[in-house]
Amino acid sequence: EVQLVQSETEVKKPGESLKISCKGSGYTFTNYWIAWVRQMPGKGLEWMGSIYPSDSDTRYSPSFQGQVTISGDKSLSTAYLQWRGLKTSDTAMYYCARRYYDSGSFAYDMWGQGTMVTVSS
Amino acid sequence: SSELTQDPAVSVALGQTVRITCQGDSLRNYFASWYQQKPGQAPVLVNHGQNNRPSGIPVRFSGSRSGNTASLTITGAQAEDEADYYCNSRDSSGNHLGVFGGGTKLTVL
């Protein structure tokens, strides 16, 4: 079964560091881009950035460049999203999603279950 | 601000047809994909490109594009289609970044 499994809920204090994960299984992890998507409480989806696990080519939305770090470990079939100084405004659900190509277009066909991150003093 | 613009809310009578639209300059060059999200759940891909539906998605979900506007049409809306719908495509920078529309809340009356 093709799936993305994300790490569990996190509760952190402002200024702390955090790294959440997204593990792929059931397919060749290195053949597909993985994107990270933020959803703040009651709000819409925001594309944060993506990584190609085969060569770690990474792209960031200008809104998130410098705010987070996306990385991957192809030997573990895992992508990561990292913060070095959390803010209360980072409180959100974070999803990873696999990008695939079919019939001339790209789409995110597989999503992780989401990792809820709460930042509060 | 989003480079893809969606109407915040749309309603449809049970069994009728509804079109959800997504506007943006990048759609002149790139296809859109569409995602359904129900409360407390992860998004689900329902259509992409030139009307491609993943396995398991009902045929009533169809996609199209004209100029800078992509559309998701639900023909014969069902109660279970009530959800938030998001479009996604590449941004217009040429840097192969992604962007989501602001989302449309669909109410089935």
JSON list of C-alpha atoms in Angstrom, two decimals:
[
{"chain": "A", "resi": 1, "resn": "GLU", "atom": "CA", "xyz": [0.00, 0.00, 0.00]},
{"chain": "A", "resi": 2, "resn": "VAL", "atom": "CA", "xyz": [1.30, 3.41, -0.99]},
{"chain": "A", "resi": 3, "resn": "GLN", "atom": "CA", "xyz": [1.28, 5.75, 1.97]},
{"chain": "A", "resi": 4, "resn": "LEU", "atom": "CA", "xyz": [2.90, 8.70, 3.67]},
{"chain": "A", "resi": 5, "resn": "VAL", "atom": "CA", "xyz": [3.04, 8.50, 7.45]},
{"chain": "A", "resi": 6, "resn": "GLN", "atom": "CA", "xyz": [3.83, 11.62, 9.42]},
{"chain": "A", "resi": 7, "resn": "SER", "atom": "CA", "xyz": [5.19, 12.06, 12.91]},
{"chain": "A", "resi": 8, "resn": "GLU", "atom": "CA", "xyz": [2.90, 12.69, 15.84]},
{"chain": "A", "resi": 9, "resn": "THR", "atom": "CA", "xyz": [1.41, 15.86, 17.31]},
{"chain": "A", "resi": 10, "resn": "GLU", "atom": "CA", "xyz": [3.89, 18.32, 18.81]},
{"chain": "A", "resi": 11, "resn": "VAL", "atom": "CA", "xyz": [3.45, 20.92, 21.55]},
{"chain": "A", "resi": 12, "resn": "LYS", "atom": "CA", "xyz": [6.33, 23.36, 21.83]},
{"chain": "A", "resi": 13, "resn": "LYS", "atom": "CA", "xyz": [7.24, 26.69, 23.40]},
{"chain": "A", "resi": 14, "resn": "PRO", "atom": "CA", "xyz": [8.22, 29.79, 21.42]},
{"chain": "A", "resi": 15, "resn": "GLY", "atom": "CA", "xyz": [11.88, 29.77, 20.48]},
{"chain": "A", "resi": 16, "resn": "GLU", "atom": "CA", "xyz": [12.22, 26.00, 20.57]},
{"chain": "A", "resi": 17, "resn": "SER", "atom": "CA", "xyz": [13.40, 23.89, 17.65]},
{"chain": "A", "resi": 18, "resn": "LEU", "atom": "CA", "xyz": [11.39, 21.19, 15.94]},
{"chain": "A", "resi": 19, "resn": "LYS", "atom": "CA", "xyz": [11.78, 18.66, 13.14]},
{"chain": "A", "resi": 20, "resn": "ILE", "atom": "CA", "xyz": [8.77, 16.73, 11.88]},
{"chain": "A", "resi": 21, "resn": "SER", "atom": "CA", "xyz": [8.90, 13.82, 9.49]},
{"chain": "A", "resi": 22, "resn": "CYS", "atom": "CA", "xyz": [7.07, 12.19, 6.60]},
{"chain": "A", "resi": 23, "resn": "LYS", "atom": "CA", "xyz": [7.91, 8.57, 5.74]},
{"chain": "A", "resi": 24, "resn": "GLY", "atom": "CA", "xyz": [6.94, 7.10, 2.40]},
{"chain": "A", "resi": 25, "resn": "SER", "atom": "CA", "xyz": [6.30, 3.42, 1.78]},
{"chain": "A", "resi": 26, "resn": "GLY", "atom": "CA", "xyz": [4.92, 1.20, -0.95]},
{"chain": "A", "resi": 27, "resn": "TYR", "atom": "CA", "xyz": [6.66, 3.07, -3.78]},
{"chain": "A", "resi": 28, "resn": "THR", "atom": "CA", "xyz": [10.11, 4.24, -4.91]},
{"chain": "A", "resi": 29, "resn": "PHE", "atom": "CA", "xyz": [10.53, 7.25, -2.63]},
{"chain": "A", "resi": 30, "resn": "THR", "atom": "CA", "xyz": [13.30, 8.83, -4.70]},
{"chain": "A", "resi": 31, "resn": "ASN", "atom": "CA", "xyz": [11.17, 9.10, -7.84]},
{"chain": "A", "resi": 32, "resn": "TYR", "atom": "CA", "xyz": [8.65, 11.67, -6.59]},
{"chain": "A", "resi": 33, "resn": "TRP", "atom": "CA", "xyz": [8.78, 15.21, -5.23]},
{"chain": "A", "resi": 34, "resn": "ILE", "atom": "CA", "xyz": [7.42, 15.63, -1.71]},
{"chain": "A", "resi": 35, "resn": "ALA", "atom": "CA", "xyz": [5.77, 18.92, -0.79]},
{"chain": "A", "resi": 36, "resn": "TRP", "atom": "CA", "xyz": [4.97, 20.39, 2.60]},
{"chain": "A", "resi": 37, "resn": "VAL", "atom": "CA", "xyz": [1.67, 22.22, 3.07]},
{"chain": "A", "resi": 38, "resn": "ARG", "atom": "CA", "xyz": [0.59, 24.38, 5.99]},
{"chain": "A", "resi": 39, "resn": "GLN", "atom": "CA", "xyz": [-2.98, 24.81, 7.20]},
{"chain": "A", "resi": 40, "resn": "MET", "atom": "CA", "xyz": [-3.45, 27.28, 10.02]},
{"chain": "A", "resi": 41, "resn": "PRO", "atom": "CA", "xyz": [-6.54, 26.80, 12.20]},
{"chain": "A", "resi": 42, "resn": "GLY", "atom": "CA", "xyz": [-9.68, 27.54, 10.21]},
{"chain": "A", "resi": 43, "resn": "LYS", "atom": "CA", "xyz": [-7.67, 28.63, 7.16]},
{"chain": "A", "resi": 44, "resn": "GLY", "atom": "CA", "xyz": [-6.75, 27.35, 3.73]},
{"chain": "A", "resi": 45, "resn": "LEU", "atom": "CA", "xyz": [-3.88, 25.32, 2.36]},
{"chain": "A", "resi": 46, "resn": "GLU", "atom": "CA", "xyz": [-0.51, 26.99, 1.79]},
{"chain": "A", "resi": 47, "resn": "TRP", "atom": "CA", "xyz": [2.27, 25.47, -0.29]},
{"chain": "A", "resi": 48, "resn": "MET", "atom": "CA", "xyz": [5.50, 25.80, 1.68]},
{"chain": "A", "resi": 49, "resn": "GLY", "atom": "CA", "xyz": [8.11, 24.05, -0.42]},
{"chain": "A", "resi": 50, "resn": "SER", "atom": "CA", "xyz": [9.19, 20.72, -1.80]},
{"chain": "A", "resi": 51, "resn": "ILE", "atom": "CA", "xyz": [12.09, 18.33, -2.09]},
{"chain": "A", "resi": 52, "resn": "TYR", "atom": "CA", "xyz": [13.17, 15.75, -4.64]},
{"chain": "A", "resi": 53, "resn": "PRO", "atom": "CA", "xyz": [14.60, 12.98, -2.48]},
{"chain": "A", "resi": 54, "resn": "SER", "atom": "CA", "xyz": [16.83, 11.55, -5.20]},
{"chain": "A", "resi": 55, "resn": "ASP", "atom": "CA", "xyz": [19.17, 14.56, -5.23]},
{"chain": "A", "resi": 56, "resn": "SER", "atom": "CA", "xyz": [17.71, 16.73, -2.42]},
{"chain": "A", "resi": 57, "resn": "ASP", "atom": "CA", "xyz": [16.82, 19.50, -4.85]},
{"chain": "A", "resi": 58, "resn": "THR", "atom": "CA", "xyz": [14.70, 21.80, -2.70]},
{"chain": "A", "resi": 59, "resn": "ARG", "atom": "CA", "xyz": [12.33, 24.66, -3.56]},
{"chain": "A", "resi": 60, "resn": "TYR", "atom": "CA", "xyz": [10.72, 27.13, -1.18]},
{"chain": "A", "resi": 61, "resn": "SER", "atom": "CA", "xyz": [7.76, 29.46, -1.45]},
{"chain": "A", "resi": 62, "resn": "PRO", "atom": "CA", "xyz": [9.00, 33.04, -0.91]},
{"chain": "A", "resi": 63, "resn": "SER", "atom": "CA", "xyz": [6.64, 33.20, 2.08]},
{"chain": "A", "resi": 64, "resn": "PHE", "atom": "CA", "xyz": [8.53, 30.39, 3.83]},
{"chain": "A", "resi": 65, "resn": "GLN", "atom": "CA", "xyz": [12.09, 30.84, 2.53]},
{"chain": "A", "resi": 66, "resn": "GLY", "atom": "CA", "xyz": [14.38, 31.33, 5.52]},
{"chain": "A", "resi": 67, "resn": "GLN", "atom": "CA", "xyz": [11.62, 30.39, 7.98]},
{"chain": "A", "resi": 68, "resn": "VAL", "atom": "CA", "xyz": [11.83, 26.61, 7.65]},
{"chain": "A", "resi": 69, "resn": "THR", "atom": "CA", "xyz": [14.21, 23.99, 6.30]},
{"chain": "A", "resi": 70, "resn": "ILE", "atom": "CA", "xyz": [13.11, 21.06, 4.17]},
{"chain": "A", "resi": 71, "resn": "SER", "atom": "CA", "xyz": [15.41, 18.07, 4.01]},
{"chain": "A", "resi": 72, "resn": "GLY", "atom": "CA", "xyz": [15.31, 14.37, 3.27]},
{"chain": "A", "resi": 73, "resn": "ASP", "atom": "CA", "xyz": [17.02, 11.05, 3.93]},
{"chain": "A", "resi": 74, "resn": "LYS", "atom": "CA", "xyz": [16.52, 8.76, 0.98]},
{"chain": "A", "resi": 75, "resn": "SER", "atom": "CA", "xyz": [17.97, 5.80, 2.86]},
{"chain": "A", "resi": 76, "resn": "LEU", "atom": "CA", "xyz": [15.05, 6.13, 5.29]},
{"chain": "A", "resi": 77, "resn": "SER", "atom": "CA", "xyz": [12.49, 7.19, 2.64]},
{"chain": "A", "resi": 78, "resn": "THR", "atom": "CA", "xyz": [11.75, 10.17, 4.83]},
{"chain": "A", "resi": 79, "resn": "ALA", "atom": "CA", "xyz": [11.31, 13.89, 4.29]},
{"chain": "A", "resi": 80, "resn": "TYR", "atom": "CA", "xyz": [11.60, 16.46, 7.06]},
{"chain": "A", "resi": 81, "resn": "LEU", "atom": "CA", "xyz": [10.36, 19.94, 7.90]},
{"chain": "A", "resi": 82, "resn": "GLN", "atom": "CA", "xyz": [12.40, 21.83, 10.48]},
{"chain": "A", "resi": 83, "resn": "TRP", "atom": "CA", "xyz": [12.19, 25.06, 12.49]},
{"chain": "A", "resi": 84, "resn": "ARG", "atom": "CA", "xyz": [15.02, 26.61, 14.49]},
{"chain": "A", "resi": 85, "resn": "GLY", "atom": "CA", "xyz": [13.00, 29.11, 16.46]},
{"chain": "A", "resi": 86, "resn": "LEU", "atom": "CA", "xyz": [9.30, 28.46, 16.63]},
{"chain": "A", "resi": 87, "resn": "LYS", "atom": "CA", "xyz": [6.77, 31.27, 16.90]},
{"chain": "A", "resi": 88, "resn": "THR", "atom": "CA", "xyz": [3.19, 31.12, 18.09]},
{"chain": "A", "resi": 89, "resn": "SER", "atom": "CA", "xyz": [2.20, 31.90, 14.50]},
{"chain": "A", "resi": 90, "resn": "ASP", "atom": "CA", "xyz": [3.66, 28.51, 13.45]},
{"chain": "A", "resi": 91, "resn": "THR", "atom": "CA", "xyz": [0.72, 26.81, 15.15]},
{"chain": "A", "resi": 92, "resn": "ALA", "atom": "CA", "xyz": [-0.88, 24.83, 12.35]},
{"chain": "A", "resi": 93, "resn": "MET", "atom": "CA", "xyz": [-1.49, 21.44, 10.80]},
{"chain": "A", "resi": 94, "resn": "TYR", "atom": "CA", "xyz": [1.32, 20.45, 8.47]},
{"chain": "A", "resi": 95, "resn": "TYR", "atom": "CA", "xyz": [0.80, 17.96, 5.65]},
{"chain": "A", "resi": 96, "resn": "CYS", "atom": "CA", "xyz": [3.26, 16.27, 3.36]},
{"chain": "A", "resi": 97, "resn": "ALA", "atom": "CA", "xyz": [2.10, 15.22, -0.09]},
{"chain": "A", "resi": 98, "resn": "ARG", "atom": "CA", "xyz": [3.55, 13.25, -2.99]},
{"chain": "A", "resi": 99, "resn": "ARG", "atom": "CA", "xyz": [3.57, 14.92, -6.39]},
{"chain": "A", "resi": 100, "resn": "TYR", "atom": "CA", "xyz": [2.99, 12.67, -9.35]},
{"chain": "A", "resi": 101, "resn": "TYR", "atom": "CA", "xyz": [2.81, 13.21, -13.09]},
{"chain": "A", "resi": 102, "resn": "ASP", "atom": "CA", "xyz": [0.04, 11.73, -15.17]},
{"chain": "A", "resi": 103, "resn": "SER", "atom": "CA", "xyz": [-1.52, 12.52, -18.53]},
{"chain": "A", "resi": 104, "resn": "GLY", "atom": "CA", "xyz": [0.38, 15.77, -18.95]},
{"chain": "A", "resi": 105, "resn": "SER", "atom": "CA", "xyz": [-0.12, 17.30, -15.53]},
{"chain": "A", "resi": 106, "resn": "PHE", "atom": "CA", "xyz": [1.14, 17.23, -11.99]},
{"chain": "A", "resi": 107, "resn": "ALA", "atom": "CA", "xyz": [-0.95, 16.60, -8.90]},
{"chain": "A", "resi": 108, "resn": "TYR", "atom": "CA", "xyz": [-0.59, 15.61, -5.28]},
{"chain": "A", "resi": 109, "resn": "ASP", "atom": "CA", "xyz": [-2.05, 12.12, -5.24]},
{"chain": "A", "resi": 110, "resn": "MET", "atom": "CA", "xyz": [-1.01, 10.95, -1.80]},
{"chain": "A", "resi": 111, "resn": "TRP", "atom": "CA", "xyz": [-1.14, 12.91, 1.44]},
{"chain": "A", "resi": 112, "resn": "GLY", "atom": "CA", "xyz": [0.12, 12.21, 4.92]},
{"chain": "A", "resi": 113, "resn": "GLN", "atom": "CA", "xyz": [-2.32, 12.26, 7.80]},
{"chain": "A", "resi": 114, "resn": "GLY", "atom": "CA", "xyz": [-0.99, 15.60, 9.01]},
{"chain": "A", "resi": 115, "resn": "THR", "atom": "CA", "xyz": [1.10, 16.68, 11.99]},
{"chain": "A", "resi": 116, "resn": "MET", "atom": "CA", "xyz": [-0.46, 19.21, 14.34]},
{"chain": "A", "resi": 117, "resn": "VAL", "atom": "CA", "xyz": [2.09, 21.64, 15.76]},
{"chain": "A", "resi": 118, "resn": "THR", "atom": "CA", "xyz": [1.05, 23.86, 18.66]},
{"chain": "A", "resi": 119, "resn": "VAL", "atom": "CA", "xyz": [3.38, 26.61, 19.83]},
{"chain": "A", "resi": 120, "resn": "SER", "atom": "CA", "xyz": [2.36, 28.20, 23.09]},
{"chain": "A", "resi": 121, "resn": "SER", "atom": "CA", "xyz": [4.03, 29.62, 26.15]},
{"chain": "B", "resi": 1, "resn": "SER", "atom": "CA", "xyz": [-2.01, 36.91, -1.13]},
{"chain": "B", "resi": 2, "resn": "SER", "atom": "CA", "xyz": [-2.79, 33.88, -3.30]},
{"chain": "B", "resi": 3, "resn": "GLU", "atom": "CA", "xyz": [-1.93, 33.91, -7.00]},
{"chain": "B", "resi": 4, "resn": "LEU", "atom": "CA", "xyz": [-4.93, 31.66, -7.56]},
{"chain": "B", "resi": 5, "resn": "THR", "atom": "CA", "xyz": [-8.32, 33.17, -6.80]},
{"chain": "B", "resi": 6, "resn": "GLN", "atom": "CA", "xyz": [-11.38, 31.17, -5.76]},
{"chain": "B", "resi": 7, "resn": "ASP", "atom": "CA", "xyz": [-14.83, 32.25, -4.61]},
{"chain": "B", "resi": 8, "resn": "PRO", "atom": "CA", "xyz": [-14.95, 31.77, -0.81]},
{"chain": "B", "resi": 9, "resn": "ALA", "atom": "CA", "xyz": [-18.32, 30.01, -0.80]},
{"chain": "B", "resi": 10, "resn": "VAL", "atom": "CA", "xyz": [-20.71, 28.38, -3.23]},
{"chain": "B", "resi": 11, "resn": "SER", "atom": "CA", "xyz": [-23.98, 26.54, -2.66]},
{"chain": "B", "resi": 12, "resn": "VAL", "atom": "CA", "xyz": [-25.88, 24.00, -4.73]},
{"chain": "B", "resi": 13, "resn": "ALA", "atom": "CA", "xyz": [-29.19, 22.20, -4.39]},
{"chain": "B", "resi": 14, "resn": "LEU", "atom": "CA", "xyz": [-28.99, 18.45, -3.96]},
{"chain": "B", "resi": 15, "resn": "GLY", "atom": "CA", "xyz": [-28.74, 16.76, -7.35]},
{"chain": "B", "resi": 16, "resn": "GLN", "atom": "CA", "xyz": [-27.97, 19.95, -9.24]},
{"chain": "B", "resi": 17, "resn": "THR", "atom": "CA", "xyz": [-24.77, 20.99, -11.01]},
{"chain": "B", "resi": 18, "resn": "VAL", "atom": "CA", "xyz": [-22.21, 23.38, -9.56]},
{"chain": "B", "resi": 19, "resn": "ARG", "atom": "CA", "xyz": [-19.01, 24.84, -10.97]},
{"chain": "B", "resi": 20, "resn": "ILE", "atom": "CA", "xyz": [-16.14, 25.94, -8.76]},
{"chain": "B", "resi": 21, "resn": "THR", "atom": "CA", "xyz": [-13.64, 28.23, -10.44]},
{"chain": "B", "resi": 22, "resn": "CYS", "atom": "CA", "xyz": [-9.98, 29.14, -9.97]},
{"chain": "B", "resi": 23, "resn": "GLN", "atom": "CA", "xyz": [-8.40, 32.12, -11.69]},
{"chain": "B", "resi": 24, "resn": "GLY", "atom": "CA", "xyz": [-4.74, 32.95, -12.15]},
{"chain": "B", "resi": 25, "resn": "ASP", "atom": "CA", "xyz": [-2.19, 33.94, -14.77]},
{"chain": "B", "resi": 26, "resn": "SER", "atom": "CA", "xyz": [-0.20, 30.73, -14.32]},
{"chain": "B", "resi": 27, "resn": "LEU", "atom": "CA", "xyz": [-3.23, 28.73, -15.47]},
{"chain": "B", "resi": 28, "resn": "ARG", "atom": "CA", "xyz": [-2.61, 29.95, -19.01]},
{"chain": "B", "resi": 29, "resn": "ASN", "atom": "CA", "xyz": [0.53, 27.78, -19.01]},
{"chain": "B", "resi": 30, "resn": "TYR", "atom": "CA", "xyz": [-0.06, 25.11, -16.39]},
{"chain": "B", "resi": 31, "resn": "PHE", "atom": "CA", "xyz": [-2.93, 22.81, -15.56]},
{"chain": "B", "resi": 32, "resn": "ALA", "atom": "CA", "xyz": [-4.70, 22.89, -12.21]},
{"chain": "B", "resi": 33, "resn": "SER", "atom": "CA", "xyz": [-5.34, 20.09, -9.76]},
{"chain": "B", "resi": 34, "resn": "TRP", "atom": "CA", "xyz": [-8.33, 20.01, -7.40]},
{"chain": "B", "resi": 35, "resn": "TYR", "atom": "CA", "xyz": [-8.57, 18.78, -3.81]},
{"chain": "B", "resi": 36, "resn": "GLN", "atom": "CA", "xyz": [-11.53, 18.06, -1.59]},
{"chain": "B", "resi": 37, "resn": "GLN", "atom": "CA", "xyz": [-11.09, 18.51, 2.15]},
{"chain": "B", "resi": 38, "resn": "LYS", "atom": "CA", "xyz": [-13.67, 17.55, 4.74]},
{"chain": "B", "resi": 39, "resn": "PRO", "atom": "CA", "xyz": [-13.42, 18.70, 8.38]},
{"chain": "B", "resi": 40, "resn": "GLY", "atom": "CA", "xyz": [-10.65, 16.98, 10.29]},
{"chain": "B", "resi": 41, "resn": "GLN", "atom": "CA", "xyz": [-9.35, 15.14, 7.25]},
{"chain": "B", "resi": 42, "resn": "ALA", "atom": "CA", "xyz": [-6.41, 15.46, 4.90]},
{"chain": "B", "resi": 43, "resn": "PRO", "atom": "CA", "xyz": [-7.10, 16.78, 1.40]},
{"chain": "B", "resi": 44, "resn": "VAL", "atom": "CA", "xyz": [-8.00, 14.29, -1.34]},
{"chain": "B", "resi": 45, "resn": "LEU", "atom": "CA", "xyz": [-7.19, 14.72, -5.03]},
{"chain": "B", "resi": 46, "resn": "VAL", "atom": "CA", "xyz": [-10.40, 14.69, -7.09]},
{"chain": "B", "resi": 47, "resn": "ASN", "atom": "CA", "xyz": [-9.29, 15.92, -10.52]},
{"chain": "B", "resi": 48, "resn": "HIS", "atom": "CA", "xyz": [-6.28, 17.26, -12.37]},
{"chain": "B", "resi": 49, "resn": "GLY", "atom": "CA", "xyz": [-5.06, 18.33, -15.79]},
{"chain": "B", "resi": 50, "resn": "GLN", "atom": "CA", "xyz": [-7.39, 17.79, -18.70]},
{"chain": "B", "resi": 51, "resn": "ASN", "atom": "CA", "xyz": [-10.09, 16.16, -16.62]},
{"chain": "B", "resi": 52, "resn": "ASN", "atom": "CA", "xyz": [-8.19, 13.27, -15.04]},
{"chain": "B", "resi": 53, "resn": "ARG", "atom": "CA", "xyz": [-9.86, 11.55, -12.11]},
{"chain": "B", "resi": 54, "resn": "PRO", "atom": "CA", "xyz": [-7.94, 9.30, -9.74]},
{"chain": "B", "resi": 55, "resn": "SER", "atom": "CA", "xyz": [-9.26, 5.82, -9.17]},
{"chain": "B", "resi": 56, "resn": "GLY", "atom": "CA", "xyz": [-12.26, 5.85, -6.85]},
{"chain": "B", "resi": 57, "resn": "ILE", "atom": "CA", "xyz": [-13.34, 9.42, -7.56]},
{"chain": "B", "resi": 58, "resn": "PRO", "atom": "CA", "xyz": [-16.91, 9.56, -8.90]},
{"chain": "B", "resi": 59, "resn": "VAL", "atom": "CA", "xyz": [-17.41, 10.53, -12.53]},
{"chain": "B", "resi": 60, "resn": "ARG", "atom": "CA", "xyz": [-19.54, 13.50, -11.42]},
{"chain": "B", "resi": 61, "resn": "PHE", "atom": "CA", "xyz": [-16.29, 15.38, -10.68]},
{"chain": "B", "resi": 62, "resn": "SER", "atom": "CA", "xyz": [-14.93, 16.87, -13.89]},
{"chain": "B", "resi": 63, "resn": "GLY", "atom": "CA", "xyz": [-12.26, 19.47, -14.61]},
{"chain": "B", "resi": 64, "resn": "SER", "atom": "CA", "xyz": [-11.64, 21.94, -17.42]},
{"chain": "B", "resi": 65, "resn": "ARG", "atom": "CA", "xyz": [-9.63, 25.04, -18.31]},
{"chain": "B", "resi": 66, "resn": "SER", "atom": "CA", "xyz": [-10.29, 28.10, -20.43]},
{"chain": "B", "resi": 67, "resn": "GLY", "atom": "CA", "xyz": [-7.74, 30.90, -20.63]},
{"chain": "B", "resi": 68, "resn": "ASN", "atom": "CA", "xyz": [-6.68, 31.82, -17.10]},
{"chain": "B", "resi": 69, "resn": "THR", "atom": "CA", "xyz": [-9.55, 29.99, -15.42]},
{"chain": "B", "resi": 70, "resn": "ALA", "atom": "CA", "xyz": [-9.74, 26.37, -14.28]},
{"chain": "B", "resi": 71, "resn": "SER", "atom": "CA", "xyz": [-13.05, 24.86, -13.24]},
{"chain": "B", "resi": 72, "resn": "LEU", "atom": "CA", "xyz": [-14.20, 21.88, -11.22]},
{"chain": "B", "resi": 73, "resn": "THR", "atom": "CA", "xyz": [-17.75, 20.87, -12.09]},
{"chain": "B", "resi": 74, "resn": "ILE", "atom": "CA", "xyz": [-19.84, 18.56, -9.93]},
{"chain": "B", "resi": 75, "resn": "THR", "atom": "CA", "xyz": [-22.73, 17.18, -11.95]},
{"chain": "B", "resi": 76, "resn": "GLY", "atom": "CA", "xyz": [-25.51, 15.96, -9.68]},
{"chain": "B", "resi": 77, "resn": "ALA", "atom": "CA", "xyz": [-24.09, 17.10, -6.33]},
{"chain": "B", "resi": 78, "resn": "GLN", "atom": "CA", "xyz": [-24.54, 14.74, -3.41]},
{"chain": "B", "resi": 79, "resn": "ALA", "atom": "CA", "xyz": [-24.73, 15.52, 0.29]},
{"chain": "B", "resi": 80, "resn": "GLU", "atom": "CA", "xyz": [-21.31, 13.95, 0.79]},
{"chain": "B", "resi": 81, "resn": "ASP", "atom": "CA", "xyz": [-19.78, 16.47, -1.61]},
{"chain": "B", "resi": 82, "resn": "GLU", "atom": "CA", "xyz": [-20.17, 19.24, 0.98]},
{"chain": "B", "resi": 83, "resn": "ALA", "atom": "CA", "xyz": [-16.56, 20.19, 1.71]},
{"chain": "B", "resi": 84, "resn": "ASP", "atom": "CA", "xyz": [-13.83, 22.72, 1.06]},
{"chain": "B", "resi": 85, "resn": "TYR", "atom": "CA", "xyz": [-12.30, 22.60, -2.42]},
{"chain": "B", "resi": 86, "resn": "TYR", "atom": "CA", "xyz": [-8.84, 23.89, -3.30]},
{"chain": "B", "resi": 87, "resn": "CYS", "atom": "CA", "xyz": [-7.15, 24.35, -6.64]},
{"chain": "B", "resi": 88, "resn": "ASN", "atom": "CA", "xyz": [-3.39, 24.05, -7.03]},
{"chain": "B", "resi": 89, "resn": "SER", "atom": "CA", "xyz": [-0.97, 24.80, -9.80]},
{"chain": "B", "resi": 90, "resn": "ARG", "atom": "CA", "xyz": [2.50, 26.12, -10.39]},
{"chain": "B", "resi": 91, "resn": "ASP", "atom": "CA", "xyz": [3.10, 29.76, -9.57]},
{"chain": "B", "resi": 92, "resn": "SER", "atom": "CA", "xyz": [3.84, 32.30, -12.29]},
{"chain": "B", "resi": 93, "resn": "SER", "atom": "CA", "xyz": [7.50, 32.87, -11.33]},
{"chain": "B", "resi": 94, "resn": "GLY", "atom": "CA", "xyz": [8.86, 30.11, -13.52]},
{"chain": "B", "resi": 95, "resn": "ASN", "atom": "CA", "xyz": [10.72, 28.64, -10.53]},
{"chain": "B", "resi": 96, "resn": "HIS", "atom": "CA", "xyz": [8.60, 25.48, -10.36]},
{"chain": "B", "resi": 97, "resn": "LEU", "atom": "CA", "xyz": [6.94, 26.46, -7.12]},
{"chain": "B", "resi": 98, "resn": "GLY", "atom": "CA", "xyz": [3.45, 25.47, -6.16]},
{"chain": "B", "resi": 99, "resn": "VAL", "atom": "CA", "xyz": [0.51, 27.60, -5.09]},
{"chain": "B", "resi": 100, "resn": "PHE", "atom": "CA", "xyz": [-2.98, 26.88, -3.75]},
{"chain": "B", "resi": 101, "resn": "GLY", "atom": "CA", "xyz": [-6.11, 28.91, -4.23]},
{"chain": "B", "resi": 102, "resn": "GLY", "atom": "CA", "xyz": [-7.79, 30.29, -1.15]},
{"chain": "B", "resi": 103, "resn": "GLY", "atom": "CA", "xyz": [-10.41, 27.53, -1.17]},
{"chain": "B", "resi": 104, "resn": "THR", "atom": "CA", "xyz": [-14.16, 27.36, -1.81]},
{"chain": "B", "resi": 105, "resn": "LYS", "atom": "CA", "xyz": [-16.59, 26.10, 0.80]},
{"chain": "B", "resi": 106, "resn": "LEU", "atom": "CA", "xyz": [-19.31, 24.12, -0.96]},
{"chain": "B", "resi": 107, "resn": "THR", "atom": "CA", "xyz": [-22.68, 23.80, 0.75]},
{"chain": "B", "resi": 108, "resn": "VAL", "atom": "CA", "xyz": [-25.17, 21.26, -0.57]},
{"chain": "B", "resi": 109, "resn": "LEU", "atom": "CA", "xyz": [-28.71, 22.40, 0.23]}
]
